Tab-separated table of C-alpha atoms (C1' of nucleotides) in Angstrom:
chain	number	residue	atom	x	y	z
A	17	MET	CA	-38.545	-54.450	-70.210
A	18	THR	CA	-34.929	-55.226	-71.224
A	19	GLU	CA	-32.079	-52.464	-71.217
A	20	PHE	CA	-32.852	-52.048	-75.304
A	21	ASP	CA	-36.457	-51.236	-75.000
A	22	GLN	CA	-36.062	-48.563	-72.088
A	23	LEU	CA	-33.157	-47.528	-74.269
A	24	PHE	CA	-35.574	-47.282	-77.259
A	25	LYS	CA	-38.405	-45.396	-75.532
A	26	ALA	CA	-36.329	-42.686	-74.249
A	27	LEU	CA	-34.596	-42.033	-76.950
A	28	ASN	CA	-38.312	-41.968	-78.937
A	29	ILE	CA	-36.498	-44.718	-81.948
A	30	THR	CA	-39.542	-46.635	-83.281
A	31	GLU	CA	-37.837	-47.091	-86.484
A	32	LYS	CA	-37.793	-50.909	-86.409
A	33	SER	CA	-34.745	-51.270	-88.453
A	34	LEU	CA	-32.643	-49.104	-86.400
A	35	GLN	CA	-33.865	-51.409	-83.450
A	36	GLU	CA	-32.517	-54.187	-85.304
A	37	LYS	CA	-29.136	-52.869	-85.666
A	38	ILE	CA	-28.974	-51.347	-82.706
A	39	LEU	CA	-29.994	-54.960	-80.910
A	40	LYS	CA	-27.584	-56.233	-83.247
A	41	VAL	CA	-24.020	-54.223	-82.668
A	42	GLY	CA	-24.769	-52.766	-78.965
A	43	ILE	CA	-23.729	-54.786	-75.761
A	44	VAL	CA	-25.334	-54.482	-72.739
A	45	GLN	CA	-22.667	-53.964	-69.883
A	46	THR	CA	-23.055	-53.998	-65.978
A	47	VAL	CA	-20.136	-52.286	-64.649
A	48	PRO	CA	-19.454	-51.779	-60.897
A	49	LYS	CA	-19.424	-48.668	-58.806
A	50	ASN	CA	-16.020	-46.543	-59.296
A	51	SER	CA	-14.669	-47.994	-62.520
A	52	PHE	CA	-13.250	-46.219	-65.576
A	53	ILE	CA	-15.393	-45.758	-68.550
A	54	ILE	CA	-13.106	-43.256	-70.010
A	55	GLU	CA	-9.937	-41.871	-69.462
A	56	GLN	CA	-8.325	-38.272	-70.270
A	57	GLU	CA	-5.410	-39.098	-73.130
A	58	ARG	CA	-6.967	-42.366	-74.175
A	59	TYR	CA	-9.225	-43.360	-77.640
A	60	ILE	CA	-12.917	-43.812	-77.436
A	61	LYS	CA	-14.268	-47.200	-78.994
A	62	TRP	CA	-17.493	-46.856	-77.886
A	63	LEU	CA	-20.197	-44.888	-77.317
A	64	ALA	CA	-21.622	-45.648	-73.859
A	65	LEU	CA	-25.164	-44.984	-72.578
A	66	VAL	CA	-26.222	-45.000	-69.364
A	67	ILE	CA	-29.386	-47.037	-68.702
A	68	THR	CA	-29.193	-46.782	-65.306
A	69	GLY	CA	-26.462	-45.896	-62.720
A	70	LYS	CA	-24.745	-43.021	-62.888
A	71	VAL	CA	-21.308	-41.531	-64.519
A	72	ARG	CA	-19.220	-38.592	-63.138
A	73	VAL	CA	-17.103	-36.612	-65.903
A	74	TRP	CA	-14.588	-34.740	-65.145
A	75	GLN	CA	-11.002	-32.769	-66.166
A	76	GLU	CA	-7.845	-33.044	-63.889
A	77	ASN	CA	-4.949	-31.315	-63.636
A	78	GLU	CA	-2.068	-32.488	-61.328
A	79	ASP	CA	-3.372	-31.763	-58.349
A	80	ARG	CA	-6.976	-30.700	-58.863
A	81	GLN	CA	-10.287	-31.542	-60.211
A	82	ILE	CA	-13.086	-29.960	-61.877
A	83	LEU	CA	-16.490	-31.441	-62.059
A	84	LEU	CA	-18.213	-31.425	-65.751
A	85	TYR	CA	-21.412	-33.386	-65.531
A	86	TYR	CA	-23.041	-36.183	-64.275
A	87	VAL	CA	-24.592	-38.595	-67.091
A	88	ASN	CA	-27.237	-39.977	-65.700
A	89	PRO	CA	-30.314	-42.713	-67.401
A	90	VAL	CA	-30.998	-42.429	-70.252
A	91	HIS	CA	-28.243	-40.087	-71.643
A	92	THR	CA	-24.635	-40.110	-73.105
A	93	CYS	CA	-21.799	-38.977	-72.421
A	94	VAL	CA	-21.266	-35.769	-74.994
A	95	LEU	CA	-17.835	-36.137	-75.319
A	96	SER	CA	-17.759	-39.272	-76.183
A	97	LEU	CA	-20.496	-39.030	-78.498
A	98	SER	CA	-18.215	-35.880	-80.236
A	99	ALA	CA	-15.195	-38.324	-80.147
A	100	THR	CA	-16.953	-40.633	-82.486
A	101	PHE	CA	-17.542	-38.382	-84.676
A	102	ARG	CA	-13.873	-38.021	-85.503
A	103	ASP	CA	-11.186	-40.416	-83.883
A	104	CYS	CA	-9.169	-38.752	-81.626
A	105	LYS	CA	-8.088	-39.066	-77.603
A	106	SER	CA	-10.491	-38.003	-74.859
A	107	LEU	CA	-10.522	-35.074	-72.992
A	108	VAL	CA	-11.854	-35.900	-70.014
A	109	ASN	CA	-12.446	-39.040	-67.268
A	110	ALA	CA	-15.378	-40.664	-66.638
A	111	LYS	CA	-16.252	-43.188	-63.877
A	112	THR	CA	-19.447	-44.783	-62.725
A	113	GLU	CA	-20.545	-43.558	-59.299
A	114	GLU	CA	-22.642	-46.586	-58.596
A	115	GLU	CA	-23.163	-49.970	-60.703
A	116	THR	CA	-23.871	-48.481	-63.811
A	117	ILE	CA	-25.709	-50.604	-66.799
A	118	ILE	CA	-24.903	-49.386	-70.109
A	119	VAL	CA	-25.255	-50.018	-73.804
A	120	LYS	CA	-22.094	-50.092	-75.653
A	121	ILE	CA	-22.309	-49.082	-79.632
A	122	PRO	CA	-19.149	-49.441	-81.804
A	123	VAL	CA	-18.505	-45.749	-83.208
A	124	ARG	CA	-18.580	-46.147	-86.618
A	125	TYR	CA	-22.525	-46.717	-86.321
A	126	VAL	CA	-22.918	-43.496	-84.639
A	127	THR	CA	-22.229	-41.169	-87.245
A	128	GLU	CA	-23.695	-43.373	-89.903
A	129	TRP	CA	-27.299	-43.727	-88.198
A	130	SER	CA	-27.221	-40.026	-87.632
A	131	PHE	CA	-28.027	-39.035	-91.206
A	132	GLU	CA	-30.358	-42.484	-91.895
A	133	TYR	CA	-32.453	-42.250	-88.501
A	134	LYS	CA	-34.533	-39.278	-87.899
A	135	SER	CA	-34.467	-40.410	-83.979
A	136	TRP	CA	-31.046	-41.035	-83.607
A	137	ASN	CA	-30.239	-37.694	-85.798
A	138	ASN	CA	-32.512	-35.796	-82.580
A	139	PHE	CA	-30.624	-37.897	-80.248
A	140	THR	CA	-27.146	-36.717	-81.092
A	141	THR	CA	-28.465	-33.637	-82.106
A	142	ASN	CA	-30.430	-32.895	-78.479
A	143	SER	CA	-27.199	-34.565	-76.912
A	144	PHE	CA	-24.797	-31.532	-77.913
A	145	ILE	CA	-27.360	-29.016	-77.579
A	146	PHE	CA	-28.176	-29.408	-74.228
A	147	SER	CA	-24.278	-30.468	-73.595
A	148	TYR	CA	-23.473	-27.103	-74.678
A	149	GLU	CA	-25.412	-25.052	-72.888
A	150	ASP	CA	-24.684	-26.976	-69.622
A	151	LEU	CA	-21.346	-26.211	-69.969
A	152	LEU	CA	-21.707	-22.797	-70.843
A	153	HIS	CA	-23.707	-22.085	-67.880
A	154	SER	CA	-20.857	-23.560	-66.292
A	155	TYR	CA	-18.488	-21.655	-67.836
A	156	LYS	CA	-20.401	-18.291	-66.687
A	157	ASN	CA	-20.307	-19.387	-63.582
A	158	LEU	CA	-16.420	-20.303	-63.605
A	159	ALA	CA	-15.760	-16.899	-64.697
A	160	PHE	CA	-17.853	-14.808	-62.743
A	161	SER	CA	-18.908	-16.587	-59.435
A	162	LYS	CA	-17.079	-16.860	-56.168
A	163	ILE	CA	-16.534	-20.337	-54.835
A	164	ASP	CA	-19.091	-19.508	-51.890
A	165	LYS	CA	-21.217	-18.885	-54.549
A	166	ARG	CA	-20.970	-22.080	-56.750
A	167	LEU	CA	-20.625	-24.233	-53.451
A	168	LEU	CA	-24.248	-22.917	-52.496
A	169	ASP	CA	-25.538	-23.892	-56.248
A	170	TYR	CA	-23.718	-27.388	-56.209
A	171	LEU	CA	-25.187	-28.221	-52.716
A	172	GLN	CA	-28.476	-26.495	-53.813
A	173	SER	CA	-29.023	-28.496	-57.121
A	174	GLU	CA	-27.833	-31.514	-55.319
A	175	SER	CA	-30.485	-31.574	-52.933
A	176	LYS	CA	-33.024	-30.634	-56.037
A	177	THR	CA	-31.990	-33.743	-58.007
A	178	ASN	CA	-32.189	-36.323	-54.629
A	179	GLN	CA	-35.089	-34.634	-53.495
A	180	THR	CA	-33.842	-34.495	-49.979
A	181	SER	CA	-31.760	-31.699	-47.959
A	182	PHE	CA	-28.983	-34.139	-46.594
A	183	ILE	CA	-26.057	-34.175	-48.854
A	184	ASN	CA	-23.522	-36.614	-47.930
A	185	LEU	CA	-20.411	-35.899	-49.345
A	186	SER	CA	-16.760	-34.966	-47.368
A	187	HIS	CA	-15.202	-31.850	-48.131
A	188	ASN	CA	-12.577	-33.343	-50.507
A	189	GLN	CA	-15.059	-34.318	-52.309
A	190	LEU	CA	-16.910	-31.156	-52.660
A	191	ALA	CA	-13.204	-29.753	-53.659
A	192	LYS	CA	-13.188	-31.705	-56.605
A	193	GLU	CA	-16.394	-31.017	-57.857
A	194	ILE	CA	-16.189	-27.057	-57.344
A	195	GLY	CA	-12.162	-26.919	-58.730
A	196	THR	CA	-10.592	-25.592	-55.268
A	197	THR	CA	-9.384	-27.430	-51.761
A	198	ARG	CA	-10.457	-29.196	-49.345
A	199	GLU	CA	-9.706	-26.695	-46.563
A	200	VAL	CA	-11.534	-23.466	-48.238
A	201	ILE	CA	-14.398	-25.898	-48.333
A	202	SER	CA	-14.429	-26.206	-44.775
A	203	LYS	CA	-14.015	-22.801	-44.061
A	204	ILE	CA	-16.876	-22.079	-46.400
A	205	LEU	CA	-19.046	-24.163	-44.821
A	206	LYS	CA	-18.238	-23.040	-41.472
A	207	GLN	CA	-19.362	-19.469	-42.547
A	208	PHE	CA	-22.302	-21.558	-43.957
A	209	GLU	CA	-23.289	-22.933	-40.593
A	210	LEU	CA	-22.838	-19.846	-38.915
A	211	SER	CA	-25.448	-17.759	-40.910
A	212	GLY	CA	-27.532	-20.720	-40.642
A	213	ILE	CA	-27.430	-22.213	-43.904
A	214	VAL	CA	-26.779	-25.364	-43.291
A	215	ASN	CA	-25.980	-27.794	-40.412
A	216	LEU	CA	-22.621	-29.934	-40.430
A	217	LYS	CA	-22.709	-33.320	-39.700
A	218	PHE	CA	-19.685	-35.848	-40.468
A	219	LYS	CA	-20.331	-36.486	-44.187
A	220	GLU	CA	-23.408	-34.758	-43.985
A	221	ILE	CA	-24.559	-31.168	-44.847
A	222	GLU	CA	-27.902	-30.273	-44.194
A	223	LEU	CA	-29.897	-27.722	-46.265
A	224	LEU	CA	-31.851	-25.649	-43.896
B	7	MET	CA	-17.249	-15.700	-106.716
B	8	THR	CA	-20.595	-14.917	-104.822
B	9	GLU	CA	-20.983	-14.922	-101.131
B	10	PHE	CA	-22.793	-17.963	-101.922
B	11	ASP	CA	-20.431	-19.675	-103.875
B	12	GLN	CA	-18.179	-19.143	-101.095
B	13	LEU	CA	-20.372	-21.140	-98.828
B	14	PHE	CA	-20.865	-23.645	-100.641
B	15	LYS	CA	-17.609	-24.254	-101.124
B	16	ALA	CA	-16.026	-23.597	-97.563
B	17	LEU	CA	-18.912	-26.264	-96.546
B	18	ASN	CA	-19.062	-28.315	-99.229
B	19	ILE	CA	-22.314	-27.939	-100.394
B	20	THR	CA	-22.516	-30.179	-103.326
B	21	GLU	CA	-26.010	-31.260	-103.666
B	22	LYS	CA	-27.652	-28.821	-106.079
B	23	SER	CA	-31.363	-28.757	-104.679
B	24	LEU	CA	-29.906	-27.614	-101.207
B	25	GLN	CA	-27.406	-24.669	-103.457
B	26	GLU	CA	-31.028	-23.815	-104.623
B	27	LYS	CA	-32.681	-23.366	-101.519
B	28	ILE	CA	-30.206	-21.684	-99.816
B	29	LEU	CA	-29.925	-19.012	-102.954
B	30	LYS	CA	-33.879	-18.770	-102.637
B	31	VAL	CA	-34.243	-18.265	-98.887
B	32	GLY	CA	-30.819	-17.017	-97.613
B	33	ILE	CA	-29.694	-13.272	-97.593
B	34	VAL	CA	-26.640	-11.634	-97.818
B	35	GLN	CA	-26.293	-8.561	-95.601
B	36	THR	CA	-23.116	-6.027	-94.935
B	37	VAL	CA	-23.254	-5.467	-91.467
B	38	PRO	CA	-20.894	-2.570	-90.555
B	39	LYS	CA	-18.315	-2.442	-87.743
B	40	ASN	CA	-19.443	-2.935	-83.875
B	41	SER	CA	-22.938	-3.901	-84.731
B	42	PHE	CA	-24.415	-6.269	-82.953
B	43	ILE	CA	-25.658	-9.792	-84.445
B	44	ILE	CA	-26.781	-11.321	-80.932
B	45	GLU	CA	-27.879	-9.404	-78.130
B	46	GLN	CA	-28.229	-11.635	-74.921
B	47	GLU	CA	-31.480	-12.392	-73.575
B	48	ARG	CA	-33.116	-11.897	-77.224
B	49	TYR	CA	-34.732	-14.624	-79.428
B	50	ILE	CA	-32.974	-15.846	-82.666
B	51	LYS	CA	-34.429	-15.545	-85.867
B	52	TRP	CA	-31.651	-16.472	-88.424
B	53	LEU	CA	-28.857	-18.545	-88.390
B	54	ALA	CA	-25.916	-16.270	-89.611
B	55	LEU	CA	-22.984	-17.265	-91.334
B	56	VAL	CA	-19.958	-15.475	-91.459
B	57	ILE	CA	-18.382	-14.807	-95.387
B	58	THR	CA	-15.927	-12.157	-94.631
B	59	GLY	CA	-15.390	-10.183	-91.190
B	60	LYS	CA	-15.068	-11.352	-87.829
B	61	VAL	CA	-17.205	-11.517	-85.302
B	62	ARG	CA	-16.741	-11.821	-81.158
B	63	VAL	CA	-19.054	-13.687	-78.705
B	64	TRP	CA	-19.102	-12.939	-75.475
B	65	GLN	CA	-20.225	-13.441	-72.288
B	66	GLU	CA	-21.090	-10.567	-69.794
B	67	ASN	CA	-22.249	-9.877	-65.902
B	68	GLU	CA	-22.758	-7.076	-64.385
B	69	ASP	CA	-19.240	-5.363	-64.500
B	70	ARG	CA	-17.238	-7.973	-66.609
B	71	GLN	CA	-17.105	-9.635	-69.734
B	72	ILE	CA	-15.380	-12.673	-71.188
B	73	LEU	CA	-14.749	-13.982	-74.562
B	74	LEU	CA	-16.288	-17.036	-75.770
B	75	TYR	CA	-14.943	-17.156	-79.102
B	76	TYR	CA	-14.414	-15.253	-82.743
B	77	VAL	CA	-16.247	-16.342	-85.524
B	78	ASN	CA	-14.258	-15.835	-88.551
B	79	PRO	CA	-14.907	-16.634	-92.217
B	80	VAL	CA	-16.351	-19.245	-93.305
B	81	HIS	CA	-18.305	-20.361	-89.875
B	82	THR	CA	-20.852	-19.933	-87.956
B	83	CYS	CA	-22.133	-19.207	-84.240
B	84	VAL	CA	-22.731	-22.351	-82.889
B	85	LEU	CA	-25.225	-21.037	-80.379
B	86	SER	CA	-27.558	-19.510	-82.937
B	87	LEU	CA	-27.337	-22.669	-84.556
B	88	SER	CA	-27.903	-24.554	-81.114
B	89	ALA	CA	-30.630	-21.936	-80.535
B	90	THR	CA	-32.371	-22.623	-84.037
B	91	PHE	CA	-32.917	-26.275	-82.925
B	92	ARG	CA	-35.330	-24.947	-79.939
B	93	ASP	CA	-36.470	-21.614	-79.342
B	94	CYS	CA	-34.479	-19.995	-76.830
B	95	LYS	CA	-33.232	-16.700	-75.994
B	96	SER	CA	-29.440	-15.960	-76.492
B	97	LEU	CA	-27.232	-16.518	-73.912
B	98	VAL	CA	-24.670	-14.378	-75.374
B	99	ASN	CA	-23.892	-11.279	-77.138
B	100	ALA	CA	-21.903	-11.366	-80.676
B	101	LYS	CA	-20.643	-8.180	-82.127
B	102	THR	CA	-18.510	-7.223	-85.505
B	103	GLU	CA	-15.493	-6.496	-85.245
B	104	GLU	CA	-15.110	-5.291	-88.384
B	105	GLU	CA	-17.087	-4.526	-91.600
B	106	THR	CA	-18.737	-8.263	-91.991
B	107	ILE	CA	-20.826	-9.691	-94.370
B	108	ILE	CA	-22.819	-12.592	-93.377
B	109	VAL	CA	-25.574	-14.836	-95.040
B	110	LYS	CA	-28.618	-15.161	-93.196
B	111	ILE	CA	-30.872	-18.282	-92.822
B	112	PRO	CA	-34.094	-18.205	-91.477
B	113	VAL	CA	-34.229	-21.009	-88.426
B	114	ARG	CA	-36.772	-23.265	-89.729
B	115	TYR	CA	-34.572	-24.722	-92.296
B	116	VAL	CA	-31.985	-25.455	-90.501
B	117	THR	CA	-33.328	-28.277	-88.523
B	118	GLU	CA	-34.751	-29.797	-91.849
B	119	TRP	CA	-31.370	-29.790	-93.678
B	120	SER	CA	-29.682	-31.651	-91.585
B	121	PHE	CA	-31.445	-34.684	-92.112
B	122	GLU	CA	-31.787	-33.799	-95.549
B	123	TYR	CA	-28.427	-32.916	-96.688
B	124	LYS	CA	-25.386	-34.682	-95.814
B	125	SER	CA	-23.363	-31.695	-96.165
B	126	TRP	CA	-25.596	-29.649	-94.320
B	127	ASN	CA	-25.653	-32.153	-91.438
B	128	ASN	CA	-22.156	-32.686	-91.759
B	129	PHE	CA	-21.504	-28.953	-91.201
B	130	THR	CA	-23.913	-28.721	-88.098
B	131	THR	CA	-22.324	-31.661	-86.931
B	132	ASN	CA	-18.965	-30.554	-87.059
B	133	SER	CA	-19.612	-26.885	-85.918
B	134	PHE	CA	-21.076	-28.709	-82.768
B	135	ILE	CA	-18.034	-30.759	-81.847
B	136	PHE	CA	-15.223	-28.214	-82.285
B	137	SER	CA	-17.041	-25.349	-80.791
B	138	TYR	CA	-17.737	-27.713	-77.811
B	139	GLU	CA	-14.078	-28.942	-77.390
B	140	ASP	CA	-13.176	-25.437	-77.642
B	141	LEU	CA	-15.218	-24.379	-74.949
B	142	LEU	CA	-14.260	-27.394	-73.235
B	143	HIS	CA	-10.721	-26.087	-73.512
B	144	SER	CA	-11.267	-22.641	-72.193
B	145	TYR	CA	-13.171	-23.867	-69.197
B	146	LYS	CA	-10.074	-26.187	-68.227
B	147	ASN	CA	-7.940	-23.394	-68.722
B	148	LEU	CA	-10.198	-20.928	-66.455
B	149	ALA	CA	-10.364	-23.382	-63.882
B	150	PHE	CA	-6.727	-24.145	-63.631
B	151	SER	CA	-4.539	-21.538	-65.049
B	152	LYS	CA	-3.732	-18.119	-63.155
B	153	ILE	CA	-4.410	-15.131	-65.170
B	154	ASP	CA	-0.775	-14.417	-65.980
B	155	LYS	CA	-0.970	-18.147	-68.091
B	156	ARG	CA	-4.204	-17.111	-69.537
B	157	LEU	CA	-3.151	-13.649	-70.830
B	158	LEU	CA	-0.139	-15.120	-72.453
B	159	ASP	CA	-1.757	-17.944	-73.938
B	160	TYR	CA	-4.183	-15.266	-75.482
B	161	LEU	CA	-1.472	-13.162	-76.588
B	162	GLN	CA	0.523	-16.069	-78.304
B	163	SER	CA	-2.690	-17.549	-80.062
B	164	GLU	CA	-3.670	-13.741	-80.944
B	165	SER	CA	-0.230	-13.404	-82.572
B	166	LYS	CA	-0.196	-16.820	-84.187
B	167	THR	CA	-3.954	-16.290	-86.175
B	168	ASN	CA	-2.412	-12.608	-87.265
B	169	GLN	CA	0.465	-13.691	-88.326
B	170	THR	CA	2.493	-10.691	-86.382
B	171	SER	CA	4.304	-10.508	-83.483
B	172	PHE	CA	2.308	-7.351	-82.610
B	173	ILE	CA	-1.053	-7.204	-80.870
B	174	ASN	CA	-2.751	-3.937	-81.400
B	175	LEU	CA	-5.400	-4.006	-78.006
B	176	SER	CA	-5.617	-1.738	-74.698
B	177	HIS	CA	-5.390	-3.018	-72.208
B	178	ASN	CA	-8.783	-2.756	-71.028
B	179	GLN	CA	-9.552	-4.790	-73.993
B	180	LEU	CA	-7.258	-7.723	-72.726
B	181	ALA	CA	-9.139	-7.173	-69.758
B	182	LYS	CA	-12.832	-7.738	-71.323
B	183	GLU	CA	-11.173	-11.247	-73.384
B	184	ILE	CA	-9.567	-12.796	-70.152
B	185	GLY	CA	-12.519	-11.839	-67.950
B	186	THR	CA	-11.237	-9.412	-65.043
B	187	THR	CA	-9.567	-5.706	-64.491
B	188	ARG	CA	-7.710	-3.087	-66.544
B	189	GLU	CA	-5.194	-3.050	-63.351
B	190	VAL	CA	-4.559	-6.552	-63.405
B	191	ILE	CA	-3.814	-6.569	-66.972
B	192	SER	CA	-1.562	-3.488	-66.411
B	193	LYS	CA	0.504	-5.199	-63.750
B	194	ILE	CA	1.143	-8.495	-65.659
B	195	LEU	CA	1.954	-6.795	-68.810
B	196	LYS	CA	4.489	-4.890	-66.680
B	197	GLN	CA	6.000	-8.142	-65.269
B	198	PHE	CA	6.158	-9.618	-68.603
B	199	GLU	CA	7.831	-6.991	-69.902
B	200	LEU	CA	10.605	-7.032	-67.200
B	201	SER	CA	11.179	-10.459	-67.661
B	202	GLY	CA	11.198	-9.575	-71.269
B	203	ILE	CA	8.834	-11.281	-72.669
B	204	VAL	CA	6.785	-8.564	-74.409
B	205	ASN	CA	7.365	-4.974	-75.428
B	206	LEU	CA	4.838	-2.291	-74.683
B	207	LYS	CA	4.259	0.961	-76.693
B	208	PHE	CA	1.195	2.614	-76.975
B	209	LYS	CA	-1.916	0.505	-77.692
B	210	GLU	CA	0.669	-2.151	-79.041
B	211	ILE	CA	2.573	-5.135	-77.886
B	212	GLU	CA	5.061	-6.947	-78.920
B	213	LEU	CA	5.766	-10.793	-78.166
B	214	LEU	CA	9.438	-11.244	-78.212
C	1	DT	C1'	-6.358	24.778	-80.119
C	2	DC	C1'	-9.175	22.910	-76.746
C	3	DT	C1'	-11.764	19.512	-75.109
C	4	DT	C1'	-13.313	15.007	-74.422
C	5	DA	C1'	-12.350	10.397	-74.071
C	6	DC	C1'	-9.232	6.807	-73.993
C	7	DC	C1'	-4.940	4.679	-72.311
C	8	DT	C1'	-1.014	3.245	-69.187
C	9	DG	C1'	1.660	3.590	-65.062
C	10	DT	C1'	1.549	2.843	-60.023
C	11	DA	C1'	0.647	2.920	-55.284
C	12	DT	C1'	-2.071	1.872	-51.523
C	13	DC	C1'	-5.204	-1.335	-49.323
C	14	DA	C1'	-8.751	-5.078	-49.272
C	15	DA	C1'	-10.496	-9.242	-50.249
C	16	DA	C1'	-10.316	-14.200	-51.816
C	17	DA	C1'	-8.544	-18.451	-52.585
C	18	DG	C1'	-4.443	-21.333	-51.549
C	19	DG	C1'	-0.839	-23.823	-48.824
C	20	DT	C1'	1.007	-25.559	-44.451
C	21	DA	C1'	0.336	-27.439	-40.157
C	22	DC	C1'	-1.329	-29.467	-36.244
C	23	DA	C1'	-5.027	-31.684	-33.723
C	24	DG	C1'	-8.581	-34.523	-33.144
C	25	DG	C1'	-12.711	-37.828	-34.730
C	26	DT	C1'	-14.985	-41.579	-37.085
C	27	DT	C1'	-14.548	-46.095	-39.917
C	28	DT	C1'	-13.147	-49.664	-41.512
C	29	DA	C1'	-11.002	-53.719	-41.630
C	30	DA	C1'	-7.028	-56.340	-40.296
D	4	DT	C1'	-8.211	-53.824	-30.471
D	5	DT	C1'	-5.457	-51.218	-33.327
D	6	DA	C1'	-3.585	-49.587	-37.252
D	7	DA	C1'	-4.633	-46.778	-41.248
D	8	DA	C1'	-7.221	-44.174	-43.714
D	9	DC	C1'	-9.697	-40.413	-44.129
D	10	DC	C1'	-12.428	-36.769	-41.870
D	11	DT	C1'	-13.382	-32.159	-39.870
D	12	DG	C1'	-12.056	-28.092	-37.653
D	13	DT	C1'	-8.597	-24.210	-37.681
D	14	DA	C1'	-4.752	-21.032	-37.178
D	15	DC	C1'	-1.552	-18.792	-39.653
D	16	DC	C1'	0.684	-17.083	-43.833
D	17	DT	C1'	1.329	-16.178	-48.623
D	18	DT	C1'	-0.134	-15.609	-53.285
D	19	DT	C1'	-2.956	-13.977	-56.319
D	20	DT	C1'	-6.935	-10.987	-57.465
D	21	DG	C1'	-9.622	-6.686	-57.263
D	22	DA	C1'	-10.886	-2.002	-55.816
D	23	DT	C1'	-9.747	3.190	-55.693
D	24	DA	C1'	-7.125	6.986	-56.650
D	25	DC	C1'	-4.388	9.798	-58.959
D	26	DA	C1'	-0.681	11.227	-62.747
D	27	DG	C1'	0.515	11.952	-66.916
D	28	DG	C1'	0.288	10.275	-72.192
D	29	DT	C1'	-2.080	10.187	-76.443
D	30	DA	C1'	-5.555	10.617	-80.599
D	31	DA	C1'	-9.229	12.779	-82.529
D	32	DG	C1'	-12.886	15.830	-83.593
D	33	DA	C1'	-14.821	20.169	-82.786
DNA sequence: TCTTACCTGTATCAAAAGGTACAGGTTTAA
DNA sequence: TTAAACCTGTACCTTTTGATACAGGTAAGA
């Protein structure tokens, strides 16, 4: 199964003529680990769809970062999507966390197809909806939850998505997900350990 | 000019057949000040479009609130929009701040039309895009800015949208916009006054 | 007029989060 | 094997934010 077939299947693209167009203008690209897909303040020329791998999308300040979301197979970064509808600079950064295969579509087709093909329309609409709700959820968390709660939520959701109770991230990496500093994470993790919620090892956190 | 005409004009709806459909299924409703349009955890049956007036959309916890956005003429609440695409409970509250005239469209048509009519498609897509970017902006602010900065930003943007340097809100109301408590707002405003940034009167803040 | 509800200012204390500093562990690659 | 880069733990202090409490002002309606 080619990358395109995977794409068609995942997005439910059954229209033959759309498939042909995608085959014609889409570009399959293998992006090595830790490469930037988008950088804050730069223009977006392609819509990138992740076929395999994982892309981290975040925002940053001078000295802090905060995670927005991960793009997993087979999804797209909603912000490139949004950017494709109007020529503008990216508000975020996106970087591969593993070797990642993407399909790139030039932005001009994205809008066109969304009115022409039902499946493409569904894809774009759903991307917006789910991303919006996801961001809304993060916003609420940020507004109302203390850091310890947010950290625990993060660990639990990591554990769940990776099907393992071991989380292999440094305190520094966690700080950049949550939007705080390393020391704060270390302190809270230590409290968690004393409360019997986790086991701490070097670069490894076990959820109990 | 009827409410519908205003709607057609604002959303650039030129297709005659869509206009007819909207006239047929749309309902014009005058909602008094301080009425709920949507409540958290309740199902959404209509897409509401604000023709005149103002609707506040927020999230709340047990004891706190935080503003999401205002819906002004002629826009819609993106969250009702998102909800119309999939049957689900509302994640937010929406309440009129003034007497407000809305046009209600039953949810089932919203999706249908978005594929059938270019103008409607643009409307829904643009709503998603702008709302997403707006929320993203708020998220970044919340993550990286202290309360004083956020308060000042809020005051300045209020002043700008209302074309006046006087903001007639109580400290309590401000606290609910920013997501903090009244005392914190009072303290910061007092600092602002000492720094010569504002003048404080009863229920009135003048930006200098 | 009086009551009631809401508004503002402020002092004090407590908790949450961040900054600085340092000691020592682990990994990697030269 | 050694240096460099990164990791963890922790102590101490500061700033930010929140909670509690109280005094007194303002507005609106009975």
